[in-house]
PDB file of C-alpha atoms in Angstrom:
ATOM      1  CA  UNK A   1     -14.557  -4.416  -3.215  1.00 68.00           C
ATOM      2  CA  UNK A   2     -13.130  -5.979  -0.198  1.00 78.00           C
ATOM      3  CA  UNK A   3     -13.357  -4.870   3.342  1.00 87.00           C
ATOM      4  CA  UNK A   4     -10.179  -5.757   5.233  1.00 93.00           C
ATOM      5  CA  UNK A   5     -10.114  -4.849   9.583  1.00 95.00           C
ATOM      6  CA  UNK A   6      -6.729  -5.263  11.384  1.00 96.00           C
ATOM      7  CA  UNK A   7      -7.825  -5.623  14.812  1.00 94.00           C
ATOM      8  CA  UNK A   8      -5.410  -4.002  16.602  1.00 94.00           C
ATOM      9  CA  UNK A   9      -4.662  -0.519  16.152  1.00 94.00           C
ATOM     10  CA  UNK A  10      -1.413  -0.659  17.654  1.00 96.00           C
ATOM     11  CA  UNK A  11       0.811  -3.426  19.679  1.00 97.00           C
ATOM     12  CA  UNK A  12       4.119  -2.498  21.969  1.00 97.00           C
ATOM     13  CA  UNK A  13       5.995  -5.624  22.024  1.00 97.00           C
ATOM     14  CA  UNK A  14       9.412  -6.084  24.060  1.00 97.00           C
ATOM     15  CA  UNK A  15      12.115  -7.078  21.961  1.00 97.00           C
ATOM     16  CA  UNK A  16      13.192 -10.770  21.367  1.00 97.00           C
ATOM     17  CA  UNK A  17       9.425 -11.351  22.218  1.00 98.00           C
ATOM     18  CA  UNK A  18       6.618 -12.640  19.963  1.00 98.00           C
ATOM     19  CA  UNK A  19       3.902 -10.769  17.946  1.00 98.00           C
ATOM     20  CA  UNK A  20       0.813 -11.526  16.262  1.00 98.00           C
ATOM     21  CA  UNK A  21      -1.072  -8.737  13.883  1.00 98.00           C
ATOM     22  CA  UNK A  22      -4.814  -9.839  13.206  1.00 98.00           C
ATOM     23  CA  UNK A  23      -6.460  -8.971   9.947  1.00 97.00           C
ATOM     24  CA  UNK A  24      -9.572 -10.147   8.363  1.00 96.00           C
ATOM     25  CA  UNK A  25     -11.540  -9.810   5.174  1.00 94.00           C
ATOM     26  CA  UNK A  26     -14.886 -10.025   3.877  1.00 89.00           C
ATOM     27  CA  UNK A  27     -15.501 -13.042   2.453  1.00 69.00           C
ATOM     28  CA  UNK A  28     -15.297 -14.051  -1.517  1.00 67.00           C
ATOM     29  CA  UNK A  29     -14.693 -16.871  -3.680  1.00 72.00           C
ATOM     30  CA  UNK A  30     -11.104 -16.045  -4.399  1.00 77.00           C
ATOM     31  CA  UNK A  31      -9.044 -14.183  -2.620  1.00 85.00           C
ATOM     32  CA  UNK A  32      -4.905 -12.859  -2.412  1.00 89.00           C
ATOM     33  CA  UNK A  33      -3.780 -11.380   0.587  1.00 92.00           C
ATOM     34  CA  UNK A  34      -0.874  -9.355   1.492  1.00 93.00           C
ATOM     35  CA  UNK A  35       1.258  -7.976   4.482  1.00 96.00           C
ATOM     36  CA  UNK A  36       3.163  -4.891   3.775  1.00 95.00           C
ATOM     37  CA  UNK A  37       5.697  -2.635   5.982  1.00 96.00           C
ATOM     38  CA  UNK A  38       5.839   0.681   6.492  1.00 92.00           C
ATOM     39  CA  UNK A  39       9.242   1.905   8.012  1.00 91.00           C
ATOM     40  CA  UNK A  40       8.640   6.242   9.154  1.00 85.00           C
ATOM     41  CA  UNK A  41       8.951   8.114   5.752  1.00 79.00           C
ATOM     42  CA  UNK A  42       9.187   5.381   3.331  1.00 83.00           C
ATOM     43  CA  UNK A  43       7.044   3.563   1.304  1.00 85.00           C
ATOM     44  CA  UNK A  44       5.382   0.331   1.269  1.00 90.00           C
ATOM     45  CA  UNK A  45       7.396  -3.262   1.417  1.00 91.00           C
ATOM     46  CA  UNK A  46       6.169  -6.402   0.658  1.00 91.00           C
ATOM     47  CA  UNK A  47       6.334  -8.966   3.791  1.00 95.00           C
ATOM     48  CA  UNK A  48       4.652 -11.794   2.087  1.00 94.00           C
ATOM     49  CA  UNK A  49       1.725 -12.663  -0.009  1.00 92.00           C
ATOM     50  CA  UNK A  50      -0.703 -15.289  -0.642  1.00 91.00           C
ATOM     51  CA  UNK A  51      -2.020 -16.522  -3.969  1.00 88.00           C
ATOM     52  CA  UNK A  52      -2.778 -20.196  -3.360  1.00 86.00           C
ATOM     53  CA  UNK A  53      -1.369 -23.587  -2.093  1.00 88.00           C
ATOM     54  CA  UNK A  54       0.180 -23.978   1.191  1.00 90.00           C
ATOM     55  CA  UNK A  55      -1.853 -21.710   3.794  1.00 91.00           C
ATOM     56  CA  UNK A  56       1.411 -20.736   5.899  1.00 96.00           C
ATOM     57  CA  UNK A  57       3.098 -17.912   3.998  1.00 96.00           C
ATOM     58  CA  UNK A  58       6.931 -17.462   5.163  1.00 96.00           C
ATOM     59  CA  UNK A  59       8.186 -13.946   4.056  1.00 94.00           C
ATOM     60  CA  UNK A  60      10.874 -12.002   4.552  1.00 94.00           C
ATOM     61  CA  UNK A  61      12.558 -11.345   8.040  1.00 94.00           C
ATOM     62  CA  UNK A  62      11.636 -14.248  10.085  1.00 96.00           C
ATOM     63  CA  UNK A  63       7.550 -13.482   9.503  1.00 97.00           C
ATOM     64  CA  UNK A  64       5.159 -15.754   8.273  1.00 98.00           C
ATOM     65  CA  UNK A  65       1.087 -15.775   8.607  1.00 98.00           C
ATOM     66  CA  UNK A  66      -1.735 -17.939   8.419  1.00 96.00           C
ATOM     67  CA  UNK A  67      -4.502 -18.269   5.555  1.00 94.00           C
ATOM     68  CA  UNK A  68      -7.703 -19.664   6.904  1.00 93.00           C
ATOM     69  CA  UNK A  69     -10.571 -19.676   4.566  1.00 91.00           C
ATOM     70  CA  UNK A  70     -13.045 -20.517   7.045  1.00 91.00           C
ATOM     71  CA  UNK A  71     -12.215 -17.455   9.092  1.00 92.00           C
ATOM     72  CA  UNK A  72     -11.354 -15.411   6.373  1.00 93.00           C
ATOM     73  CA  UNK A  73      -8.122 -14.283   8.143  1.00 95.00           C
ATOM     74  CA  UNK A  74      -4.693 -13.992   7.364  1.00 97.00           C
ATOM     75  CA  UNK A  75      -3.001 -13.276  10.890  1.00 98.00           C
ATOM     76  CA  UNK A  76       0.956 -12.328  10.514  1.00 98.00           C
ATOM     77  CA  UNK A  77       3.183 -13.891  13.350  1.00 98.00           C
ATOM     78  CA  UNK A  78       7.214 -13.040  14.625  1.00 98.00           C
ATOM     79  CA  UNK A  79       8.654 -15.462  17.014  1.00 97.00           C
ATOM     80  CA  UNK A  80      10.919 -13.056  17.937  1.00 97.00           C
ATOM     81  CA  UNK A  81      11.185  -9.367  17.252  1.00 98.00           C
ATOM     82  CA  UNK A  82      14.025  -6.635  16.850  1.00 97.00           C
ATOM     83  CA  UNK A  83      13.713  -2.360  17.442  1.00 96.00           C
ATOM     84  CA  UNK A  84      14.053  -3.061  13.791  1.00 95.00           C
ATOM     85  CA  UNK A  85      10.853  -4.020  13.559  1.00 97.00           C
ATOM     86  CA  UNK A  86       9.164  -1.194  14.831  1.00 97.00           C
ATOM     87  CA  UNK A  87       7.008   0.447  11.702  1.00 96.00           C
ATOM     88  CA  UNK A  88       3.332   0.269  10.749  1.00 95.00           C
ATOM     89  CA  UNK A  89       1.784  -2.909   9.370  1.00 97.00           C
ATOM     90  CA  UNK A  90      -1.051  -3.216   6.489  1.00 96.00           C
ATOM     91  CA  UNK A  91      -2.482  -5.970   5.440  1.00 96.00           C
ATOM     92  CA  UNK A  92      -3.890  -5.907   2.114  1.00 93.00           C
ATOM     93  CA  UNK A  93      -6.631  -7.902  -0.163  1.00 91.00           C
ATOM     94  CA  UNK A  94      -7.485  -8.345  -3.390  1.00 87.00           C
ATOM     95  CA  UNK A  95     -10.417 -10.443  -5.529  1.00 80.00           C
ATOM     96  CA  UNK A  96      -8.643 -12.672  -7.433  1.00 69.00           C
ATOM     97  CA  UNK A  97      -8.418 -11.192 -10.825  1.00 65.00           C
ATOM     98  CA  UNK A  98      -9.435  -7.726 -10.079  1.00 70.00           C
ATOM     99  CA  UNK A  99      -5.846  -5.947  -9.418  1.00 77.00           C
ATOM    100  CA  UNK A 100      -6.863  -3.488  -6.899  1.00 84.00           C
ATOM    101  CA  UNK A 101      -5.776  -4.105  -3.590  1.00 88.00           C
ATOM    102  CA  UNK A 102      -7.885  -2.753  -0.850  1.00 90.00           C
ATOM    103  CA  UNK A 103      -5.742  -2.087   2.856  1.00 93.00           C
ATOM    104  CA  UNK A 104      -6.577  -2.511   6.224  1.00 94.00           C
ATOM    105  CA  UNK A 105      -6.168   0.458   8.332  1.00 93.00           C
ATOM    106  CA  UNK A 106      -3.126  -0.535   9.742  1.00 95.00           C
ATOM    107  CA  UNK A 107      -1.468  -1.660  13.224  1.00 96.00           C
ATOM    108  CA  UNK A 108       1.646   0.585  14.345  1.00 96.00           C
ATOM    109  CA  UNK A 109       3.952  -2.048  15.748  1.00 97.00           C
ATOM    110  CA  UNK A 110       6.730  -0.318  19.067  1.00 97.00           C
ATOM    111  CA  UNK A 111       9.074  -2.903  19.880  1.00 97.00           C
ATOM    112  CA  UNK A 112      11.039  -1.844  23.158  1.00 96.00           C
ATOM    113  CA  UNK A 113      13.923  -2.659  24.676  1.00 95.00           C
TER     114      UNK A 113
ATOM    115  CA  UNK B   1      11.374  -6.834  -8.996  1.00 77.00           C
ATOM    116  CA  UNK B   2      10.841  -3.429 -10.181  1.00 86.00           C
ATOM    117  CA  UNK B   3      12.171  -0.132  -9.092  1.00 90.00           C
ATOM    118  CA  UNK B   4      10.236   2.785  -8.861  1.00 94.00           C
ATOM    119  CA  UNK B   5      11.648   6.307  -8.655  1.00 95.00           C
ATOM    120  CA  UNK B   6       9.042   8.656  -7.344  1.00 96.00           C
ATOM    121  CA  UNK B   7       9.990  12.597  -7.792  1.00 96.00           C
ATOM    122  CA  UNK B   8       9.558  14.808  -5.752  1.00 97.00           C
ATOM    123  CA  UNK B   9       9.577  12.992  -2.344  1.00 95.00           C
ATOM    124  CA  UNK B  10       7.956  16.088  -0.587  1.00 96.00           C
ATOM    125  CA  UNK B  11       6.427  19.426  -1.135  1.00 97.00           C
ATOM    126  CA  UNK B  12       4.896  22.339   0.583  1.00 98.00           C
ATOM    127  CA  UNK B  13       2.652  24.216  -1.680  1.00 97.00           C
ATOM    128  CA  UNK B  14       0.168  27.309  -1.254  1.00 97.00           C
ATOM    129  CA  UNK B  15      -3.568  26.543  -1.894  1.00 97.00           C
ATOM    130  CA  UNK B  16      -5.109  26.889  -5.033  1.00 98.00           C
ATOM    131  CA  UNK B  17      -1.732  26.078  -6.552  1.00 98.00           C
ATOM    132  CA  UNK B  18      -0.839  22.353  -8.498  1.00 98.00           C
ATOM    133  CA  UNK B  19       1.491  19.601  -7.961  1.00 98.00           C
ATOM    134  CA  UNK B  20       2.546  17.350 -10.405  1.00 98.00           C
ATOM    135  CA  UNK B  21       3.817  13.887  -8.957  1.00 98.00           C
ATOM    136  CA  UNK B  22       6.250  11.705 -11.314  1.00 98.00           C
ATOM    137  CA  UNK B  23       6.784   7.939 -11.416  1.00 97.00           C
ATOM    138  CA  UNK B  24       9.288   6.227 -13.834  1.00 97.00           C
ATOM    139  CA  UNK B  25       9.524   2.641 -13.818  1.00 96.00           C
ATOM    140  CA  UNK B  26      12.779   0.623 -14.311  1.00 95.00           C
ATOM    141  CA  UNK B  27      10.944  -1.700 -16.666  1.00 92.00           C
ATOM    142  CA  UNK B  28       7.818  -1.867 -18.585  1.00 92.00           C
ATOM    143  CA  UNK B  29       4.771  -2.847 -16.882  1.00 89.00           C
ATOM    144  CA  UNK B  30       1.131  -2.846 -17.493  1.00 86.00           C
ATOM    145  CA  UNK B  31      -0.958  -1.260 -14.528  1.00 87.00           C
ATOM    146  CA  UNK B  32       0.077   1.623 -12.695  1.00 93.00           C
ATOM    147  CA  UNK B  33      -1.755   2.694  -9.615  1.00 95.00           C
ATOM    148  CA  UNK B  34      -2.261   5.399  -7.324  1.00 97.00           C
ATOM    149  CA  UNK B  35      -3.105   5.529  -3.681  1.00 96.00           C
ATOM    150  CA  UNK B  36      -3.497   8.483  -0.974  1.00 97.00           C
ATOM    151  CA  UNK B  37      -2.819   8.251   2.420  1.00 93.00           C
ATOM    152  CA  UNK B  38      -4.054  10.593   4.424  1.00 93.00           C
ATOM    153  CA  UNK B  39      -2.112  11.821   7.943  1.00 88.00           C
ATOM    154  CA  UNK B  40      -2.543   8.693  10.136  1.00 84.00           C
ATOM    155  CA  UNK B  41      -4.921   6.689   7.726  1.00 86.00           C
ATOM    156  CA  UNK B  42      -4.278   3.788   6.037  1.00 89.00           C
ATOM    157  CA  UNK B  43      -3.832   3.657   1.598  1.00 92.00           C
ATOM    158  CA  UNK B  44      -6.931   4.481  -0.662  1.00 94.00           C
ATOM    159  CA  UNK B  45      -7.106   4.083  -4.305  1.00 94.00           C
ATOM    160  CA  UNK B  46      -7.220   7.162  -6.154  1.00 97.00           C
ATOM    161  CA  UNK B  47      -7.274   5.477  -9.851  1.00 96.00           C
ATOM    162  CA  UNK B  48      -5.760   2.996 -12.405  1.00 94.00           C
ATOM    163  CA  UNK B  49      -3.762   4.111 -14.822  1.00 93.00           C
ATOM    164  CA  UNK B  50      -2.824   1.780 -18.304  1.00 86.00           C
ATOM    165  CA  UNK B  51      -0.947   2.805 -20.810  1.00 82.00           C
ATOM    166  CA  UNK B  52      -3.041   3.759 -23.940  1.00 79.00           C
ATOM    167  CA  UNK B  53      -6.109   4.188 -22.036  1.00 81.00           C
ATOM    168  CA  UNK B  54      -8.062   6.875 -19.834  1.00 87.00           C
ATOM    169  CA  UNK B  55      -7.013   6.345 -15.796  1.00 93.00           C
ATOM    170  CA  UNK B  56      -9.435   4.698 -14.374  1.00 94.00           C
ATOM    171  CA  UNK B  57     -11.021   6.668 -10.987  1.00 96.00           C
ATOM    172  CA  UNK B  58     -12.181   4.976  -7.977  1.00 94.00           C
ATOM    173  CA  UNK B  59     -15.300   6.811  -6.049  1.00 94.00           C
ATOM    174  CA  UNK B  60     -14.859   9.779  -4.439  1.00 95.00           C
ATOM    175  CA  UNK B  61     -11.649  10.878  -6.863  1.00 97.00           C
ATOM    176  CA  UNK B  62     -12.186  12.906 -10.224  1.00 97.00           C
ATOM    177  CA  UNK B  63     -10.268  13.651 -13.148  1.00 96.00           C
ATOM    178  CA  UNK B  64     -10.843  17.734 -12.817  1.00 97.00           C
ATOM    179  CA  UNK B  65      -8.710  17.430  -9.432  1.00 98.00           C
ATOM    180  CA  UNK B  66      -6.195  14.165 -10.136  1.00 98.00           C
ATOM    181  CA  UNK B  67      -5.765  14.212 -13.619  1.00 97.00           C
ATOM    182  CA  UNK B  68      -3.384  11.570 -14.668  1.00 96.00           C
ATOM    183  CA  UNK B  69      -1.120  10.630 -17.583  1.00 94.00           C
ATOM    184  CA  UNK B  70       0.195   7.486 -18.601  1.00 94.00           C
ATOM    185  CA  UNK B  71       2.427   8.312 -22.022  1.00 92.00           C
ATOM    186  CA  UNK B  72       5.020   4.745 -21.892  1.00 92.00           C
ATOM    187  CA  UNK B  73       4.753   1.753 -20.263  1.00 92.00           C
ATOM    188  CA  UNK B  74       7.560   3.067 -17.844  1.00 94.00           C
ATOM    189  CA  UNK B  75       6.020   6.472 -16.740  1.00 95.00           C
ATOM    190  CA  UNK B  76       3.217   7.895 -14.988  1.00 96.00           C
ATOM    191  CA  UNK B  77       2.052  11.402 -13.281  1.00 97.00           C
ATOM    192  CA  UNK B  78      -0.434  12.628 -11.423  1.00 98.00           C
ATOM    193  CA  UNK B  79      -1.476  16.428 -10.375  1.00 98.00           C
ATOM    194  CA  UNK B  80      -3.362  17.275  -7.690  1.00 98.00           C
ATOM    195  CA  UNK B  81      -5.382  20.451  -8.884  1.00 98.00           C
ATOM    196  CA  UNK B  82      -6.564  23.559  -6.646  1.00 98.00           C
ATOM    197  CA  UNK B  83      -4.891  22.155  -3.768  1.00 97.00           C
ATOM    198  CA  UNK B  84      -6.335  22.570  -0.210  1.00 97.00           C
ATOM    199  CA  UNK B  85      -5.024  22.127   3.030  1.00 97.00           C
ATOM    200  CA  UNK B  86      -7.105  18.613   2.731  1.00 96.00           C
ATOM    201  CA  UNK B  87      -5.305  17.513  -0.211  1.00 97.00           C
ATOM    202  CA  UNK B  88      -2.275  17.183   2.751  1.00 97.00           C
ATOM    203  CA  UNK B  89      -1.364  13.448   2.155  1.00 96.00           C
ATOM    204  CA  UNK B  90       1.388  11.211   1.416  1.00 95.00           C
ATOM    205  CA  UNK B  91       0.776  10.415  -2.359  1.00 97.00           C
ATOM    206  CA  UNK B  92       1.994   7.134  -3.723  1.00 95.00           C
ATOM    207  CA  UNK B  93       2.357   5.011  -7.300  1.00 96.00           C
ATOM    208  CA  UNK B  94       2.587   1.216  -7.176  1.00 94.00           C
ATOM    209  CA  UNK B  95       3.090  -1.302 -10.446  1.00 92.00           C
ATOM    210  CA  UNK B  96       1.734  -4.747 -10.751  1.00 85.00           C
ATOM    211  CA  UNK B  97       4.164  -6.481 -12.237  1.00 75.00           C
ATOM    212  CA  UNK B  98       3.775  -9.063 -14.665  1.00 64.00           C
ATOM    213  CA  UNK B  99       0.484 -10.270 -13.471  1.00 59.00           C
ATOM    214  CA  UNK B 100       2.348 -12.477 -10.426  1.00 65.00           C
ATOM    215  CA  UNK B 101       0.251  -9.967  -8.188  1.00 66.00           C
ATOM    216  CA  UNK B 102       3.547  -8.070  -7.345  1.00 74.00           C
ATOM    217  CA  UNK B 103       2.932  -5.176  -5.985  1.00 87.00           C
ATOM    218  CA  UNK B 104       5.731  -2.709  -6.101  1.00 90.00           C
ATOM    219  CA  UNK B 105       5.590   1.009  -4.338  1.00 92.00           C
ATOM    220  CA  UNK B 106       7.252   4.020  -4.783  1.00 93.00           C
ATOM    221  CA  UNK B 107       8.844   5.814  -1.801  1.00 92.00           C
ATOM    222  CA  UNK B 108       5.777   7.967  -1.690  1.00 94.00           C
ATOM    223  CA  UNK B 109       5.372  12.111  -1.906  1.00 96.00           C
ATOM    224  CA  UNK B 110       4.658  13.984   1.216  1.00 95.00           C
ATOM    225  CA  UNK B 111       2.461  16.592   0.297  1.00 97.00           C
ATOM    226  CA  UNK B 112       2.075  19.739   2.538  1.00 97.00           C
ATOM    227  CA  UNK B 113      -0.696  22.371   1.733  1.00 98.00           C
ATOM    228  CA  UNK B 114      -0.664  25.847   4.031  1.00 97.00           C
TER     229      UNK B 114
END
């Protein structure tokens, strides 16, 4: 199974300001990676995914992040954020093929004002 | 993509009781799953669950305390058995959805054990 670390346990960000959440994985042949929301006291919401191909990932709003084999890392990125975006962040991996995704612990993202 | 309607969304139950956790799917799909997160922790596996087969456990999770059905290709429960105040968690299902590595989540159960 895969090991997946977000680095950063938690990030305050001002608003309109960018952030970066770090996550990487143990390595395998084949790997898909996700980035899922959290909003307080609901479930789980896709951000993006990555299966193959192009190793920038654009998902829903405004954030995209980064495949990079060599590192095995898949860093999400906001150029700009809202009090919206305050929640917690997981990113998630799975062996290609296997259909169990295995999560990070999580980064709890505070934008302020 | 799918939409998952997870019943009941929270729950405060004496120990040694049981809590049965629903999930109906809008459509049919293939591989059910269901995770546990604990109070500030991040999602864990508890087991697969296809229909027309036993659920599959993950380590650490038995079928004596989260026994799981899987009648349809659109439903799913699991209990939680003999509760104990460490069984506290937010309980969730999640479908895979037509093999395009969708993962779909239900809105989760907040389980509360005193």
């Amino acid at each position: 199974a895969q090991s997946v670390t977000q680095l950063d346990s938690q990030v305050p960000v001002f608003e309109e300001a960018p952030v970066e959440l770090r996550c990487n994985y143990s390595s395998s042949v084949s790997v898909y990676l996700f980035w899922y929301v959290q909003y307080p006291n609901q479930g789980l919401q896709l951000l993006l995914k990555y299966l193959s191909g192009s190793t920038l990932v654009k998902g829903i709003n405004g954030f995209e992040a980064e495949f990079n084999k060599s590192q095995t890392s898949f860093h999400l990125r906001k150029p700009s954020v809202h009090i919206s975006d305050t929640a917690e962040y997981f990113c998630a991996v799975s062996d290609g093929g296997d259909y169990k995704l295995s999560f990070g612990a999580g980064t709890t993202v505070t934008v302020r004002a | 993509s799918a939409v998952i309607s997870q019943k009941p969304s929270r729950d405060i139950c004496q120990r040694g009781t049981s809590l049965t956790i629903q999930c109906q799917v809008d459509s049919q799909v293939t591989m059910m799953f269901w995770y546990r997160q604990q109070p500030g922790q991040s999602l864990t596996l508890i087991a697969t669950a296809n229909q027309g087969s036993e659920a599959t456990y993950e380590s650490g999770f038995v079928i004596d305390k989260f026994p799981i059905s899987r009648p349809n290709l659109t439903f799913s429960t699991l209990t939680v058995s003999n509760m104990s105040p460490e069984d506290s968690s937010i309980y969730l299902c999640s479908v895979e959805e037509g093999q395009s590595y969708g993962y779909t989540f239900g809105s989760g159960t907040r389980l509360t054990v005193v």
